[in-house]
PDB file of C-alpha atoms in Angstrom:
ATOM      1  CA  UNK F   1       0.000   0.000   0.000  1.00 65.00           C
ATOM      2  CA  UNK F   2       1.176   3.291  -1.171  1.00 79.00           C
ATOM      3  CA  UNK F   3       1.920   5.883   1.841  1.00 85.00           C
ATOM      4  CA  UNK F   4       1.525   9.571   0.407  1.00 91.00           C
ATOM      5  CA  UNK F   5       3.116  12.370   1.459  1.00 91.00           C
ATOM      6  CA  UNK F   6       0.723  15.350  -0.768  1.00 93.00           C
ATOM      7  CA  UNK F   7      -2.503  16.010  -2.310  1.00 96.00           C
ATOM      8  CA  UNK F   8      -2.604  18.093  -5.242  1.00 96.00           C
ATOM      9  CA  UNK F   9      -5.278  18.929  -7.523  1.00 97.00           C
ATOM     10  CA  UNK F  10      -5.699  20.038 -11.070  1.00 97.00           C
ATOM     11  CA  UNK F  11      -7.842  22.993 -11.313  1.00 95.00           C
ATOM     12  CA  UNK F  12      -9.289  23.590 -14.765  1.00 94.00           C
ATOM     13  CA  UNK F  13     -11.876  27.529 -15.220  1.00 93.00           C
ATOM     14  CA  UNK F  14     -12.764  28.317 -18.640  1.00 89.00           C
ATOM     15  CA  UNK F  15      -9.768  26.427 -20.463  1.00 90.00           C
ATOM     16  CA  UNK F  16      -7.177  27.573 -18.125  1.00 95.00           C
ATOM     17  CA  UNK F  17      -5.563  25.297 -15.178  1.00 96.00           C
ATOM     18  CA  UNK F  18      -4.327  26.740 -12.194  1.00 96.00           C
ATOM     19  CA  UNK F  19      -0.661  26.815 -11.363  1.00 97.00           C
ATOM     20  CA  UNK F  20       1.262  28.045  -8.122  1.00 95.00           C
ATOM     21  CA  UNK F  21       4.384  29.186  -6.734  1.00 93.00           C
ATOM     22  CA  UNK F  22       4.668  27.438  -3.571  1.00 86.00           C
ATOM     23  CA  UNK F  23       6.812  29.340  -0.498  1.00 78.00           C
ATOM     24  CA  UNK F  24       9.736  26.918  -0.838  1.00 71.00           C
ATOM     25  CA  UNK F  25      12.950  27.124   0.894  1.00 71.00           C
ATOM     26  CA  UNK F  26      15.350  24.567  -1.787  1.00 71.00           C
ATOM     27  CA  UNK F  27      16.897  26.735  -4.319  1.00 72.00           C
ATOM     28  CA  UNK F  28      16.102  24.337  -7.464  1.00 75.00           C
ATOM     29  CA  UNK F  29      12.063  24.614  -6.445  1.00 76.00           C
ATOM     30  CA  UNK F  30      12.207  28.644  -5.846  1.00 78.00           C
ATOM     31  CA  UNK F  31      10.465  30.010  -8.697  1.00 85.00           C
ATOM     32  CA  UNK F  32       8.777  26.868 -10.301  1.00 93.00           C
ATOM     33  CA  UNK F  33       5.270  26.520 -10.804  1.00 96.00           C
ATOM     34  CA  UNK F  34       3.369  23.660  -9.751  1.00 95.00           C
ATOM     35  CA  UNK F  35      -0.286  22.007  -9.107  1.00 97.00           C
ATOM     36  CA  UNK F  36      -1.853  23.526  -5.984  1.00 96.00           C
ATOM     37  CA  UNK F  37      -2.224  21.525  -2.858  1.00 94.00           C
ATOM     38  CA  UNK F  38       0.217  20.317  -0.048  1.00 93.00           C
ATOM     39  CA  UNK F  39       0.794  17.814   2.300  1.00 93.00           C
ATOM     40  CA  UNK F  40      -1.216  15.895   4.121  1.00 95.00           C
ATOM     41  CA  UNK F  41      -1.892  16.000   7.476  1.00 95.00           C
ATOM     42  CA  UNK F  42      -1.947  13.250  10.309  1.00 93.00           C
ATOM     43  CA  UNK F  43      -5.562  11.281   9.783  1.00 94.00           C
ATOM     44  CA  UNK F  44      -6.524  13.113   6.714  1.00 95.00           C
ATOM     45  CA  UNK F  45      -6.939  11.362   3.671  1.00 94.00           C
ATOM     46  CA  UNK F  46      -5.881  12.587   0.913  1.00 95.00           C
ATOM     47  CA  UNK F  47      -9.069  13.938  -0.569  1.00 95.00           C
ATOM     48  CA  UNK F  48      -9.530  16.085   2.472  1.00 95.00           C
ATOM     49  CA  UNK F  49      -6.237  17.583   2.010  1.00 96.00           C
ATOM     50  CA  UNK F  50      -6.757  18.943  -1.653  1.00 96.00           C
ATOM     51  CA  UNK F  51     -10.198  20.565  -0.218  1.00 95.00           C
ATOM     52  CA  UNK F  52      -8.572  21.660   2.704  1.00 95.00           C
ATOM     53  CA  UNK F  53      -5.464  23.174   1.063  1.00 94.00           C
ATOM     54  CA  UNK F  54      -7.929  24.506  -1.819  1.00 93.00           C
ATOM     55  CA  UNK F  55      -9.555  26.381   0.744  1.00 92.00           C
ATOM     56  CA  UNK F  56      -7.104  27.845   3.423  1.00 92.00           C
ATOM     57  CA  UNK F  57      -4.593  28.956  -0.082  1.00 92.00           C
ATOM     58  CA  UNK F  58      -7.095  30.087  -2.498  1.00 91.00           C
ATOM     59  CA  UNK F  59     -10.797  30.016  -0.889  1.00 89.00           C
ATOM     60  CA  UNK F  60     -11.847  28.033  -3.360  1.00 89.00           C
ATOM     61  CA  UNK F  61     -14.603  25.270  -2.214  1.00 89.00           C
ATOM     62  CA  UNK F  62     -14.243  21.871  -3.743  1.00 87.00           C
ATOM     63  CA  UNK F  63     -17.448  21.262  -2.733  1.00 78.00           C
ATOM     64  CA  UNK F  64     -18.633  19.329  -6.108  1.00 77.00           C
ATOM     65  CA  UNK F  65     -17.155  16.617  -7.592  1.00 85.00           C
ATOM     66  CA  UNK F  66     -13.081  15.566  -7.490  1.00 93.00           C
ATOM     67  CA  UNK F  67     -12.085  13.306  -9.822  1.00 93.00           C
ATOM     68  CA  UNK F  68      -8.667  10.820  -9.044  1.00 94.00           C
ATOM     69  CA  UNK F  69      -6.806  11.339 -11.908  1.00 95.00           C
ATOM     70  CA  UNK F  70      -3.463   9.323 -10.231  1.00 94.00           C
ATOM     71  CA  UNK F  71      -0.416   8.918  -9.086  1.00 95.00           C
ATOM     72  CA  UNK F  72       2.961   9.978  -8.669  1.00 93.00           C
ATOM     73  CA  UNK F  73       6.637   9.937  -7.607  1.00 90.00           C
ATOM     74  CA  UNK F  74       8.913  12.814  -6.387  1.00 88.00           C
ATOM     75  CA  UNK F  75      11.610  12.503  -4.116  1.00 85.00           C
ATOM     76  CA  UNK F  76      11.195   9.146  -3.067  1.00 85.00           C
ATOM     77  CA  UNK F  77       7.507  10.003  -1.897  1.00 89.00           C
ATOM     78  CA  UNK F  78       4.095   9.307  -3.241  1.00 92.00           C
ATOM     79  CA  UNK F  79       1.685  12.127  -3.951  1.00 94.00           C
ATOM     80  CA  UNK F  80      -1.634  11.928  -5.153  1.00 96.00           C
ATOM     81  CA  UNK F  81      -3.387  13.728  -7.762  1.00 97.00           C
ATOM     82  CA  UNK F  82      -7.120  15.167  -7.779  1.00 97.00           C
ATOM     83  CA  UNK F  83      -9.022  17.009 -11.045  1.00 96.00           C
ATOM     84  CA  UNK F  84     -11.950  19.280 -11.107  1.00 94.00           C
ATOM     85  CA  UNK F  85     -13.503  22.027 -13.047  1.00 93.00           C
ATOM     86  CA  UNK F  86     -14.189  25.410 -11.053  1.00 90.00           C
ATOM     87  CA  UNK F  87     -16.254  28.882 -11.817  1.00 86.00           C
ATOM     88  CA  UNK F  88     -13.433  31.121 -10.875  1.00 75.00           C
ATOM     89  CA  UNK F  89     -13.765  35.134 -11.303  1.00 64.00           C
ATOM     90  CA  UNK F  90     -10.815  36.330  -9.374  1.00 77.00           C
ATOM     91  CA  UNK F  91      -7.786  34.726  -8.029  1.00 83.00           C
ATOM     92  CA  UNK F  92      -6.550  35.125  -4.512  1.00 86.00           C
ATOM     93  CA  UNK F  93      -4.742  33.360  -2.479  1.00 88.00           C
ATOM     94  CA  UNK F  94      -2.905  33.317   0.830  1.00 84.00           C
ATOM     95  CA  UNK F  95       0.616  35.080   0.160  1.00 85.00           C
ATOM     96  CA  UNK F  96       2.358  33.298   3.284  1.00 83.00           C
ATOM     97  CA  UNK F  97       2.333  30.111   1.376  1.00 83.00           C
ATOM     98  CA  UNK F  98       1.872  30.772  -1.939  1.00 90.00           C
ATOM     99  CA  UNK F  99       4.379  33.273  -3.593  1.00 90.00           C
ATOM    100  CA  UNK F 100       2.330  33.365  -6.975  1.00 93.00           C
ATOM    101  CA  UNK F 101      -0.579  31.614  -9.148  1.00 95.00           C
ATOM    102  CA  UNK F 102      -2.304  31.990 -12.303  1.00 95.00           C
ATOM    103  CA  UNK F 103      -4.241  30.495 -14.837  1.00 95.00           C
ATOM    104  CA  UNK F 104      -2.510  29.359 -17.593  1.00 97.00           C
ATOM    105  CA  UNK F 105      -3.602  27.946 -21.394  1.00 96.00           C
ATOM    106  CA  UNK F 106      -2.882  24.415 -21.860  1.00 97.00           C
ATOM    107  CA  UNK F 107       0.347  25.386 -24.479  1.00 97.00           C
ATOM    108  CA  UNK F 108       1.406  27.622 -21.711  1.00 98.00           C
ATOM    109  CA  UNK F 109       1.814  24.512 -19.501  1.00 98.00           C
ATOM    110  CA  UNK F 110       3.371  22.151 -22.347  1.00 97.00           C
ATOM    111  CA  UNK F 111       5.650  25.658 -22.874  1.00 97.00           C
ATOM    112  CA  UNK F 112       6.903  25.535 -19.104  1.00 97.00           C
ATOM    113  CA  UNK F 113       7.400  21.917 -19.001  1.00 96.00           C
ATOM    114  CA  UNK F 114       9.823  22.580 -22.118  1.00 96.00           C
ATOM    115  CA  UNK F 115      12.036  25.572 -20.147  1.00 95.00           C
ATOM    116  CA  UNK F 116      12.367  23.526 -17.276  1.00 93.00           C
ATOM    117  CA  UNK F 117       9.242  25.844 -15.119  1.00 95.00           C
ATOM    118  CA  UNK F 118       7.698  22.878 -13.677  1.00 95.00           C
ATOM    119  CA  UNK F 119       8.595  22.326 -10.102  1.00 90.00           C
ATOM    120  CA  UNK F 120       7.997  18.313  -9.876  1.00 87.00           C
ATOM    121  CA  UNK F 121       7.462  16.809 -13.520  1.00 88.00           C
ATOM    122  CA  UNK F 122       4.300  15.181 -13.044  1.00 93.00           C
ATOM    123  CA  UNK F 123       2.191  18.243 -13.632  1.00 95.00           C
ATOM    124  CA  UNK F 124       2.195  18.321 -17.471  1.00 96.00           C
ATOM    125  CA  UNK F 125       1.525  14.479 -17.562  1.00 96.00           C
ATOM    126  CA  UNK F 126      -1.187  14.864 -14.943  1.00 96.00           C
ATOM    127  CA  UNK F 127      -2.789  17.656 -16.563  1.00 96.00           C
ATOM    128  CA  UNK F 128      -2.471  15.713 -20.170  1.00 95.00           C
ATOM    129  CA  UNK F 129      -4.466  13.387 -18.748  1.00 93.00           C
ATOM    130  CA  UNK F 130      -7.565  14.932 -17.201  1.00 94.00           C
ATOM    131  CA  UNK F 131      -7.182  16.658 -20.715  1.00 92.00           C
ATOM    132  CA  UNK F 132      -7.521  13.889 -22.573  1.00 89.00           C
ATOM    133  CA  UNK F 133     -10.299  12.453 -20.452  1.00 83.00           C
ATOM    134  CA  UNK F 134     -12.420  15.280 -20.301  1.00 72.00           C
ATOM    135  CA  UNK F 135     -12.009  15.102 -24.264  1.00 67.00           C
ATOM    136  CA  UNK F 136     -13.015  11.653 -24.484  1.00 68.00           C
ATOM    137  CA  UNK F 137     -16.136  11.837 -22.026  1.00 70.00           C
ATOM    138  CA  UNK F 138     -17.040  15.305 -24.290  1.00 67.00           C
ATOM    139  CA  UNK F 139     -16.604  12.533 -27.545  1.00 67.00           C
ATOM    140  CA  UNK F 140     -19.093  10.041 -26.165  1.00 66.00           C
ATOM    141  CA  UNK F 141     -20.915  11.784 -24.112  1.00 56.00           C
TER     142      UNK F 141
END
């Protein structure tokens, strides 16, 4: 059984996903974008972390539906990976832990992934593949 250290969640408004600049102290993060979320807390599970971390950083309420969209390795830890769709106007979030966020166009994301922007090298991947799922429901559906 996989023991995971974060939550994170893709967070897709009006073609855009949601990126941030966590307030991290190694010098090869500071800068890098990532999904939002963070780690997860002593008897939470991991779905309670990406709506508690979605609320205390952003106030956003993940109050509808989360979808898993998987897993992955960084650092020798296991972090788990959440999707959903939002109605987002404004962005704000908490500036003691994040440094920066926006929304960002898929080919922005592909574009950061290429310049080396990406803080942990699962978001692209991740993000290709709620992409390609919300495609393929849209196909069928």
């Amino acid at each position: 059984m996989k023991s995971y250290r974060s939550a994170r969640c893709i967070v897709k408004a009006n073609e855009c996903y949601l990126l941030a600049q966590h307030n991290n102290y190694l010098p090869e993060t500071i800068g890098k974008w990532g999904l939002p979320g963070g780690r997860i807390d002593v008897g939470e599970s991991p779905r309670e972390t990406v709506r508690r971390e979605m609320q205390e950083e952003f106030g956003i309420s993940l109050a509808g539906k989360i979808f898993e969209i998987g897993d992955w390795e960084y650092r020798g830890y296991w972090h788990k990976v959440y999707a959903t769709d939002v109605e987002i106007q404004e962005l704000q979030f908490d500036r003691n832990e994040i440094l920066n966020a926006n929304w960002f166009q898929f080919h922005e994301v592909e574009k950061m992934e290429r310049i080396g922007m990406l803080h942990t090298g699962f978001e692209l991947v991740s993000v290709t593949h709620y992409r390609n799922q919300k495609i393929a429901s849209k196909n069928t559906g």
